Amino acid sequence: MPRGSAGPGGGHFIRAGCRDGLFAGAAALGVDALVPALLRARSRTRSARRPGCGRRSGRIHGRYERRLADAPLGGLPVVIVVLVRRFKCLTTECPCVTFAEQIPGLTRPHARHTPVLRDLLGRVSQAPAGRPGARLARRLGMTAAKDTLPRLLRTTALTGPGSVRVLGIDDFALLKGHTCATLLVDLEARRPIDVLPGREAAPLARWPADHPEVQIICRDRASAYAEAARTAAPQAVQVADARHLWNNLAKAVEKTVTSHYGCLRTARQATHQPGDPKPPAERDGMPDVRGRPRRIVATIGHVRAFAVLMHGHRGEDLHEWIEQDRQHDLPALRQSADGLPHDRDAVVAGLSSTWSSGQVEGQVTRVKLIKHAGYGRAELDLLRTRILLRP
């Protein structure tokens, strides 16, 4: 690398154009020596400002060397050895007698990495964590301990969510069967905006209360989410997820079919017995003229009618569907239908609106992938940062 003329004390200065491209803050330094993957430098200023009182001091108390790891150069680790001066504070009222100078854009108190390397390691830590991230950083020419990457990730500054008009809410398991968290998604921006502990109403209610611009809230039918949305965002329209409604109906159909397993088996055997001139007695659950059990036929009709409501966005016909369901002796379906009026407005909106929690479900699947890639380092604060930083 080309060098310039000798500087004071026998050191050498790299030409300004080359020096500035080496590392951040190089314009304020004079490079004394340059060997492969090692830079020795010192400050070019005559004084430094005390961070506390803000007064500048040029009275030097002592000097020491400080080593900073920088971004790799040609695949090789780079270490910057800076000769740092310690100044005496000239303010008599200041509790600090001496202080060390900081190079703008290069050093921070107690930091062992330059801002450039810190940013690179932070980006590496957003994908793998712990040992996998440390191995990847080592392959890229950056040395970092397995505990360094999570620590850097925890200190990464997060940007605010901005204005949110359509909010999606769903929960996911931190520890299956024991601990859950709540994921908030901006459905228009198609990105997660926050992760809250638990799935109770109180923590969730604080978020929409701070964002009065929310107009639509897509959620499942959990009572805690409904209560939080009703309390903290009364101006917002609540939309129950149609997929959850369909899933609840499917479970009711499964219970109905399971409860008539014996009838279905008897009907199948009766319709396949050759030479039987006398048909079996028509008890409830036996096949009709088309060979299908009667209650199952009614169940199929209710399922098809609900599918028409969903695909046609005919939420206003929900009351009629519930009344027709109550006219048949189908306990599982009736129980499912009787629960809909308790959340009627959100259910009608879910069957009528084009907004749904489908995108939120996709984000939850992505969160599970991020959580599993953490190899056990899935504490909520670290997981939240990784979720919000991942593109």
Short mmCIF file of C-alpha atoms in Angstrom, two decimals:
data_model
loop_
_atom_site.label_atom_id
_atom_site.label_comp_id
_atom_site.label_asym_id
_atom_site.label_seq_id
_atom_site.Cartn_x
_atom_site.Cartn_y
_atom_site.Cartn_z
CA MET A 1 0.00 0.00 0.00
CA PRO A 2 1.44 3.43 -0.89
CA ARG A 3 2.73 5.55 1.94
CA GLY A 4 3.24 9.27 2.30
CA SER A 5 5.97 11.21 3.96
CA ALA A 6 7.28 10.52 7.44
CA GLY A 7 5.32 12.10 10.25
CA PRO A 8 6.39 13.37 13.66
CA GLY A 9 8.22 10.80 15.76
CA GLY A 10 9.37 8.80 12.73
CA GLY A 11 5.90 7.44 11.94
CA HIS A 12 4.38 7.35 8.47
CA PHE A 13 1.06 8.72 7.24
CA ILE A 14 -0.97 7.03 4.52
CA ARG A 15 -2.21 9.39 1.85
CA ALA A 16 -5.60 10.83 2.77
CA GLY A 17 -7.54 9.14 -0.04
CA CYS A 18 -6.25 5.67 0.87
CA ARG A 19 -6.33 6.27 4.62
CA ASP A 20 -10.01 7.30 4.69
CA GLY A 21 -11.05 4.09 2.92
CA LEU A 22 -9.45 1.82 5.50
CA PHE A 23 -11.81 2.18 8.45
CA ALA A 24 -14.31 4.57 9.98
CA GLY A 25 -12.74 7.49 11.80
CA ALA A 26 -9.43 7.18 9.93
CA ALA A 27 -9.49 10.86 8.96
CA ALA A 28 -8.82 11.77 12.59
CA LEU A 29 -5.83 9.43 12.91
CA GLY A 30 -2.24 9.27 11.72
CA VAL A 31 -1.19 5.69 10.91
CA ASP A 32 2.25 4.95 12.36
CA ALA A 33 2.72 1.48 10.86
CA LEU A 34 0.87 -0.89 8.59
CA VAL A 35 1.53 -4.64 8.49
CA PRO A 36 -0.81 -7.38 7.20
CA ALA A 37 -4.04 -7.38 9.23
CA LEU A 38 -2.65 -4.93 11.80
CA LEU A 39 -2.94 -1.14 11.96
CA ARG A 40 -1.14 1.01 14.51
CA ALA A 41 -2.60 4.48 14.85
CA ARG A 42 -2.82 7.47 17.15
CA SER A 43 -5.02 10.49 17.47
CA ARG A 44 -4.17 13.64 15.49
CA THR A 45 -6.01 16.06 17.77
CA ARG A 46 -4.31 18.15 20.48
CA SER A 47 -7.16 18.04 23.00
CA ALA A 48 -10.26 16.07 23.92
CA ARG A 49 -13.66 16.91 25.38
CA ARG A 50 -14.75 15.51 28.74
CA PRO A 51 -18.15 13.76 28.18
CA GLY A 52 -19.50 14.83 31.59
CA CYS A 53 -18.77 18.54 31.93
CA GLY A 54 -18.20 19.10 28.19
CA ARG A 55 -14.99 21.10 28.69
CA ARG A 56 -11.99 20.45 26.48
CA SER A 57 -8.62 19.59 27.97
CA GLY A 58 -5.16 19.44 26.41
CA ARG A 59 -3.30 18.37 29.53
CA ILE A 60 -2.12 14.79 29.01
CA HIS A 61 -2.00 12.49 32.02
CA GLY A 62 -0.75 9.34 30.27
CA ARG A 63 -1.02 7.03 27.26
CA TYR A 64 -2.02 3.40 26.66
CA GLU A 65 -2.69 1.10 23.71
CA ARG A 66 -6.23 0.02 22.87
CA ARG A 67 -6.96 -2.88 20.50
CA LEU A 68 -10.07 -2.83 18.32
CA ALA A 69 -11.16 -5.61 15.96
CA ASP A 70 -12.21 -4.24 12.56
CA ALA A 71 -13.87 -5.66 9.44
CA PRO A 72 -11.72 -8.26 7.63
CA LEU A 73 -9.42 -7.16 4.84
CA GLY A 74 -9.00 -9.71 2.06
CA GLY A 75 -10.50 -12.39 4.30
CA LEU A 76 -7.98 -11.72 7.09
CA PRO A 77 -8.93 -10.37 10.53
CA VAL A 78 -7.91 -6.76 11.05
CA VAL A 79 -6.86 -5.33 14.41
CA ILE A 80 -6.46 -1.60 14.98
CA VAL A 81 -4.05 -0.74 17.78
CA VAL A 82 -4.78 2.86 18.82
CA LEU A 83 -2.46 4.83 21.07
CA VAL A 84 -5.00 6.49 23.34
CA ARG A 85 -4.23 9.44 25.57
CA ARG A 86 -5.69 10.02 29.01
CA PHE A 87 -6.31 13.68 29.82
CA LYS A 88 -6.73 15.54 33.09
CA CYS A 89 -10.03 17.30 33.54
CA LEU A 90 -9.53 21.03 34.17
CA THR A 91 -12.88 21.49 35.91
CA THR A 92 -12.39 21.46 39.65
CA GLU A 93 -16.03 20.54 40.36
CA CYS A 94 -15.91 17.51 38.05
CA PRO A 95 -15.83 14.22 40.00
CA CYS A 96 -13.70 12.62 37.29
CA VAL A 97 -10.03 13.56 37.60
CA THR A 98 -8.88 11.95 34.33
CA PHE A 99 -10.65 10.67 31.25
CA ALA A 100 -9.70 8.75 28.09
CA GLU A 101 -10.19 10.29 24.68
CA GLN A 102 -12.66 8.73 22.23
CA ILE A 103 -12.11 8.76 18.45
CA PRO A 104 -15.36 9.87 16.76
CA GLY A 105 -16.71 7.13 14.51
CA LEU A 106 -14.19 4.56 15.74
CA THR A 107 -14.19 4.04 19.51
CA ARG A 108 -16.77 3.89 22.26
CA PRO A 109 -16.28 3.32 25.98
CA HIS A 110 -15.38 -0.33 26.70
CA ALA A 111 -16.00 -1.37 23.06
CA ARG A 112 -13.72 -4.00 21.52
CA HIS A 113 -15.11 -3.77 17.98
CA THR A 114 -15.23 -0.91 15.52
CA PRO A 115 -18.72 0.27 14.46
CA VAL A 116 -18.25 -1.39 11.05
CA LEU A 117 -17.44 -4.79 12.54
CA ARG A 118 -20.17 -4.38 15.14
CA ASP A 119 -22.71 -3.83 12.36
CA LEU A 120 -21.46 -6.86 10.42
CA LEU A 121 -21.60 -9.12 13.48
CA GLY A 122 -25.06 -7.80 14.28
CA ARG A 123 -26.26 -8.81 10.82
CA VAL A 124 -24.71 -12.27 11.23
CA SER A 125 -26.44 -12.71 14.59
CA GLN A 126 -29.85 -12.08 13.04
CA ALA A 127 -29.74 -15.47 11.30
CA PRO A 128 -27.85 -18.10 13.34
CA ALA A 129 -27.19 -17.61 17.03
CA GLY A 130 -24.49 -18.72 19.44
CA ARG A 131 -22.00 -21.24 18.11
CA PRO A 132 -23.40 -21.43 14.52
CA GLY A 133 -23.13 -17.66 14.21
CA ALA A 134 -19.62 -17.68 15.65
CA ARG A 135 -18.58 -20.35 13.13
CA LEU A 136 -20.06 -18.33 10.25
CA ALA A 137 -18.32 -15.16 11.42
CA ARG A 138 -15.01 -17.04 11.63
CA ARG A 139 -15.43 -18.25 8.03
CA LEU A 140 -15.95 -14.63 7.00
CA GLY A 141 -12.77 -13.50 8.73
CA MET A 142 -14.44 -12.09 11.84
CA THR A 143 -13.63 -13.50 15.26
CA ALA A 144 -16.46 -13.48 17.81
CA ALA A 145 -17.29 -15.61 20.82
CA LYS A 146 -20.54 -17.54 20.93
CA ASP A 147 -21.91 -15.22 23.62
CA THR A 148 -20.87 -12.05 21.81
CA LEU A 149 -23.40 -12.31 18.99
CA PRO A 150 -26.49 -12.58 21.22
CA ARG A 151 -25.17 -9.72 23.35
CA LEU A 152 -24.70 -7.52 20.27
CA LEU A 153 -28.14 -8.46 19.03
CA ARG A 154 -29.75 -7.46 22.32
CA THR A 155 -28.21 -3.99 22.09
CA THR A 156 -29.33 -3.39 18.49
CA ALA A 157 -31.57 -0.36 18.16
CA LEU A 158 -35.05 -1.16 16.83
CA THR A 159 -37.11 1.24 14.76
CA GLY A 160 -40.68 2.09 15.74
CA PRO A 161 -43.64 0.53 13.93
CA GLY A 162 -44.88 3.85 12.57
CA SER A 163 -48.55 4.34 11.75
CA VAL A 164 -50.53 1.08 11.77
CA ARG A 165 -54.04 1.00 10.27
CA VAL A 166 -54.71 -2.75 10.03
CA LEU A 167 -53.39 -4.83 12.95
CA GLY A 168 -53.14 -8.62 13.07
CA ILE A 169 -52.90 -10.48 16.40
CA ASP A 170 -52.11 -14.12 17.13
CA ASP A 171 -50.26 -16.16 19.72
CA PHE A 172 -47.44 -18.69 19.46
CA ALA A 173 -45.76 -21.04 21.92
CA LEU A 174 -42.43 -20.19 23.50
CA LEU A 175 -42.49 -23.49 25.37
CA LYS A 176 -45.21 -25.74 24.02
CA GLY A 177 -47.95 -26.29 26.56
CA HIS A 178 -46.44 -23.91 29.11
CA THR A 179 -45.51 -20.40 27.90
CA CYS A 180 -46.96 -18.31 25.07
CA ALA A 181 -46.34 -14.91 23.51
CA THR A 182 -48.40 -12.61 21.29
CA LEU A 183 -47.30 -11.51 17.81
CA LEU A 184 -48.49 -8.19 16.35
CA VAL A 185 -48.36 -7.76 12.57
CA ASP A 186 -48.93 -4.73 10.35
CA LEU A 187 -51.06 -6.36 7.67
CA GLU A 188 -50.63 -3.51 5.18
CA ALA A 189 -46.82 -3.37 5.55
CA ARG A 190 -46.74 -7.19 5.82
CA ARG A 191 -44.22 -7.26 8.69
CA PRO A 192 -44.16 -8.01 12.43
CA ILE A 193 -44.11 -4.88 14.58
CA ASP A 194 -43.98 -6.21 18.15
CA VAL A 195 -43.89 -9.30 20.35
CA LEU A 196 -45.63 -9.20 23.73
CA PRO A 197 -45.27 -11.62 26.65
CA GLY A 198 -48.21 -13.95 27.33
CA ARG A 199 -51.64 -13.79 25.73
CA GLU A 200 -53.56 -11.97 28.44
CA ALA A 201 -55.66 -8.86 27.84
CA ALA A 202 -53.67 -6.43 30.03
CA PRO A 203 -50.30 -6.45 28.15
CA LEU A 204 -52.06 -6.36 24.79
CA ALA A 205 -54.41 -3.52 25.74
CA ARG A 206 -51.49 -1.14 26.28
CA TRP A 207 -50.30 -1.43 22.67
CA PRO A 208 -53.46 -0.31 20.77
CA ALA A 209 -54.05 2.33 23.45
CA ASP A 210 -50.77 3.95 22.33
CA HIS A 211 -51.78 3.69 18.65
CA PRO A 212 -55.20 5.29 18.20
CA GLU A 213 -54.75 5.19 14.42
CA VAL A 214 -55.63 1.46 14.33
CA GLN A 215 -58.89 1.00 12.41
CA ILE A 216 -59.10 -2.78 11.89
CA ILE A 217 -57.98 -5.58 14.22
CA CYS A 218 -57.81 -9.13 12.84
CA ARG A 219 -57.73 -11.75 15.59
CA ASP A 220 -58.86 -15.22 16.56
CA ARG A 221 -61.83 -15.66 18.88
CA ALA A 222 -59.84 -15.73 22.12
CA SER A 223 -61.76 -13.80 24.78
CA ALA A 224 -58.60 -12.04 26.01
CA TYR A 225 -57.89 -10.56 22.57
CA ALA A 226 -61.52 -9.52 22.15
CA GLU A 227 -61.55 -7.81 25.55
CA ALA A 228 -58.25 -5.99 24.90
CA ALA A 229 -59.40 -4.73 21.51
CA ARG A 230 -62.78 -3.65 22.88
CA THR A 231 -61.22 -1.81 25.82
CA ALA A 232 -58.16 -0.17 24.24
CA ALA A 233 -59.36 0.39 20.67
CA PRO A 234 -63.14 0.94 20.65
CA GLN A 235 -62.84 2.78 17.34
CA ALA A 236 -61.44 -0.27 15.56
CA VAL A 237 -63.50 -2.89 13.72
CA GLN A 238 -62.73 -6.37 15.04
CA VAL A 239 -62.46 -9.11 12.42
CA ALA A 240 -62.60 -12.75 13.52
CA ASP A 241 -60.43 -14.97 11.38
CA ALA A 242 -62.51 -17.02 8.93
CA ARG A 243 -59.94 -19.83 8.99
CA HIS A 244 -60.45 -20.28 12.72
CA LEU A 245 -64.23 -20.31 12.19
CA TRP A 246 -63.85 -23.00 9.54
CA ASN A 247 -61.49 -24.96 11.77
CA ASN A 248 -64.01 -24.87 14.64
CA LEU A 249 -66.73 -26.11 12.30
CA ALA A 250 -64.46 -28.92 11.10
CA LYS A 251 -63.91 -30.05 14.69
CA ALA A 252 -67.67 -30.08 15.27
CA VAL A 253 -68.16 -32.19 12.14
CA GLU A 254 -65.46 -34.58 13.33
CA LYS A 255 -67.26 -35.01 16.66
CA THR A 256 -70.52 -35.67 14.83
CA VAL A 257 -69.02 -38.30 12.57
CA THR A 258 -67.15 -39.94 15.45
CA SER A 259 -70.32 -40.19 17.56
CA HIS A 260 -72.06 -42.04 14.67
CA TYR A 261 -69.20 -44.39 13.91
CA GLY A 262 -71.28 -47.42 14.91
CA CYS A 263 -74.22 -46.29 12.77
CA LEU A 264 -71.97 -45.71 9.80
CA ARG A 265 -70.44 -49.17 10.14
CA THR A 266 -73.84 -50.84 10.45
CA ALA A 267 -75.16 -48.92 7.45
CA ARG A 268 -72.17 -49.91 5.36
CA GLN A 269 -72.57 -53.59 6.22
CA ALA A 270 -76.32 -53.48 5.53
CA THR A 271 -75.90 -51.93 2.09
CA HIS A 272 -73.31 -54.55 1.10
CA GLN A 273 -75.20 -57.72 2.12
CA PRO A 274 -76.28 -59.52 -1.06
CA GLY A 275 -79.68 -61.21 -1.30
CA ASP A 276 -81.23 -59.54 1.75
CA PRO A 277 -84.88 -58.85 0.77
CA LYS A 278 -85.74 -57.09 4.02
CA PRO A 279 -84.09 -53.72 4.57
CA PRO A 280 -83.01 -52.91 8.11
CA ALA A 281 -85.30 -50.84 10.29
CA GLU A 282 -84.82 -47.12 9.79
CA ARG A 283 -83.42 -45.92 13.08
CA ASP A 284 -81.90 -42.51 13.50
CA GLY A 285 -78.50 -42.57 11.83
CA MET A 286 -79.37 -45.38 9.38
CA PRO A 287 -78.96 -44.71 5.64
CA ASP A 288 -81.61 -42.91 3.66
CA VAL A 289 -82.74 -43.88 0.13
CA ARG A 290 -79.38 -42.80 -1.24
CA GLY A 291 -77.49 -44.98 1.22
CA ARG A 292 -76.16 -42.15 3.41
CA PRO A 293 -76.79 -41.72 7.15
CA ARG A 294 -79.43 -39.09 7.78
CA ARG A 295 -77.55 -36.99 10.34
CA ILE A 296 -74.45 -37.03 8.20
CA VAL A 297 -76.51 -35.74 5.27
CA ALA A 298 -77.74 -32.83 7.40
CA THR A 299 -74.18 -32.17 8.55
CA ILE A 300 -72.93 -31.98 4.97
CA GLY A 301 -75.68 -29.47 4.15
CA HIS A 302 -74.69 -27.20 7.04
CA VAL A 303 -71.02 -27.33 6.07
CA ARG A 304 -71.80 -26.44 2.46
CA ALA A 305 -74.04 -23.55 3.55
CA PHE A 306 -71.27 -22.15 5.77
CA ALA A 307 -68.78 -22.47 2.91
CA VAL A 308 -71.12 -20.37 0.76
CA LEU A 309 -71.11 -17.67 3.46
CA MET A 310 -67.33 -17.66 3.56
CA HIS A 311 -66.57 -17.62 -0.15
CA GLY A 312 -69.40 -15.22 -0.97
CA HIS A 313 -68.56 -12.81 1.89
CA ARG A 314 -72.16 -13.06 3.05
CA GLY A 315 -71.70 -12.41 6.74
CA GLU A 316 -75.15 -10.82 6.98
CA ASP A 317 -76.69 -14.30 6.48
CA LEU A 318 -75.00 -15.73 9.58
CA HIS A 319 -78.15 -15.48 11.75
CA GLU A 320 -80.15 -17.49 9.22
CA TRP A 321 -77.47 -20.19 9.12
CA ILE A 322 -77.48 -20.44 12.95
CA GLU A 323 -81.28 -20.81 13.03
CA GLN A 324 -81.21 -23.57 10.42
CA ASP A 325 -78.51 -25.37 12.39
CA ARG A 326 -80.61 -25.28 15.57
CA GLN A 327 -83.51 -27.05 13.82
CA HIS A 328 -81.55 -30.32 13.59
CA ASP A 329 -80.52 -32.70 16.34
CA LEU A 330 -76.78 -32.21 15.88
CA PRO A 331 -75.34 -31.48 19.34
CA ALA A 332 -71.74 -30.78 18.26
CA LEU A 333 -72.74 -28.42 15.45
CA ARG A 334 -75.33 -26.71 17.65
CA GLN A 335 -72.74 -26.11 20.35
CA SER A 336 -70.38 -24.58 17.78
CA ALA A 337 -73.15 -22.38 16.35
CA ASP A 338 -74.37 -21.25 19.78
CA GLY A 339 -70.96 -19.73 20.51
CA LEU A 340 -71.01 -17.45 17.47
CA PRO A 341 -73.58 -14.87 18.75
CA HIS A 342 -71.31 -14.04 21.71
CA ASP A 343 -68.82 -12.57 19.22
CA ARG A 344 -71.33 -11.81 16.50
CA ASP A 345 -69.96 -8.50 15.17
CA ALA A 346 -66.43 -9.85 14.77
CA VAL A 347 -67.70 -13.07 13.15
CA VAL A 348 -69.91 -11.16 10.69
CA ALA A 349 -66.97 -8.89 9.85
CA GLY A 350 -64.75 -11.93 9.36
CA LEU A 351 -67.20 -13.48 6.92
CA SER A 352 -67.75 -10.18 5.08
CA SER A 353 -64.31 -8.53 5.00
CA THR A 354 -61.38 -9.33 2.74
CA TRP A 355 -59.02 -8.90 5.71
CA SER A 356 -58.08 -12.03 7.63
CA SER A 357 -55.39 -13.46 9.89
CA GLY A 358 -53.96 -15.64 7.14
CA GLN A 359 -50.89 -13.45 6.86
CA VAL A 360 -50.47 -13.53 10.64
CA GLU A 361 -50.49 -17.34 10.54
CA GLY A 362 -47.71 -17.21 7.98
CA GLN A 363 -45.69 -14.90 10.22
CA VAL A 364 -46.23 -17.29 13.15
CA THR A 365 -44.80 -20.12 11.03
CA ARG A 366 -41.80 -17.91 10.27
CA VAL A 367 -41.41 -17.13 13.98
CA LYS A 368 -41.31 -20.85 14.77
CA LEU A 369 -38.50 -21.27 12.23
CA ILE A 370 -36.55 -18.41 13.82
CA LYS A 371 -37.16 -19.86 17.28
CA HIS A 372 -35.97 -23.33 16.30
CA ALA A 373 -32.88 -21.86 14.61
CA GLY A 374 -31.96 -20.27 17.93
CA TYR A 375 -30.77 -23.63 19.29
CA GLY A 376 -32.21 -22.98 22.76
CA ARG A 377 -31.40 -19.25 22.83
CA ALA A 378 -35.03 -18.23 22.46
CA GLU A 379 -35.52 -15.96 25.46
CA LEU A 380 -38.27 -13.48 24.72
CA ASP A 381 -36.06 -10.37 24.51
CA LEU A 382 -33.60 -12.02 22.11
CA LEU A 383 -36.34 -13.70 20.08
CA ARG A 384 -38.26 -10.42 19.81
CA THR A 385 -35.20 -8.64 18.41
CA ARG A 386 -34.53 -11.38 15.86
CA ILE A 387 -38.18 -11.39 14.73
CA LEU A 388 -38.33 -7.62 14.26
CA LEU A 389 -34.95 -7.37 12.51
CA ARG A 390 -35.36 -10.24 10.06
CA PRO A 391 -36.50 -8.93 6.63
#
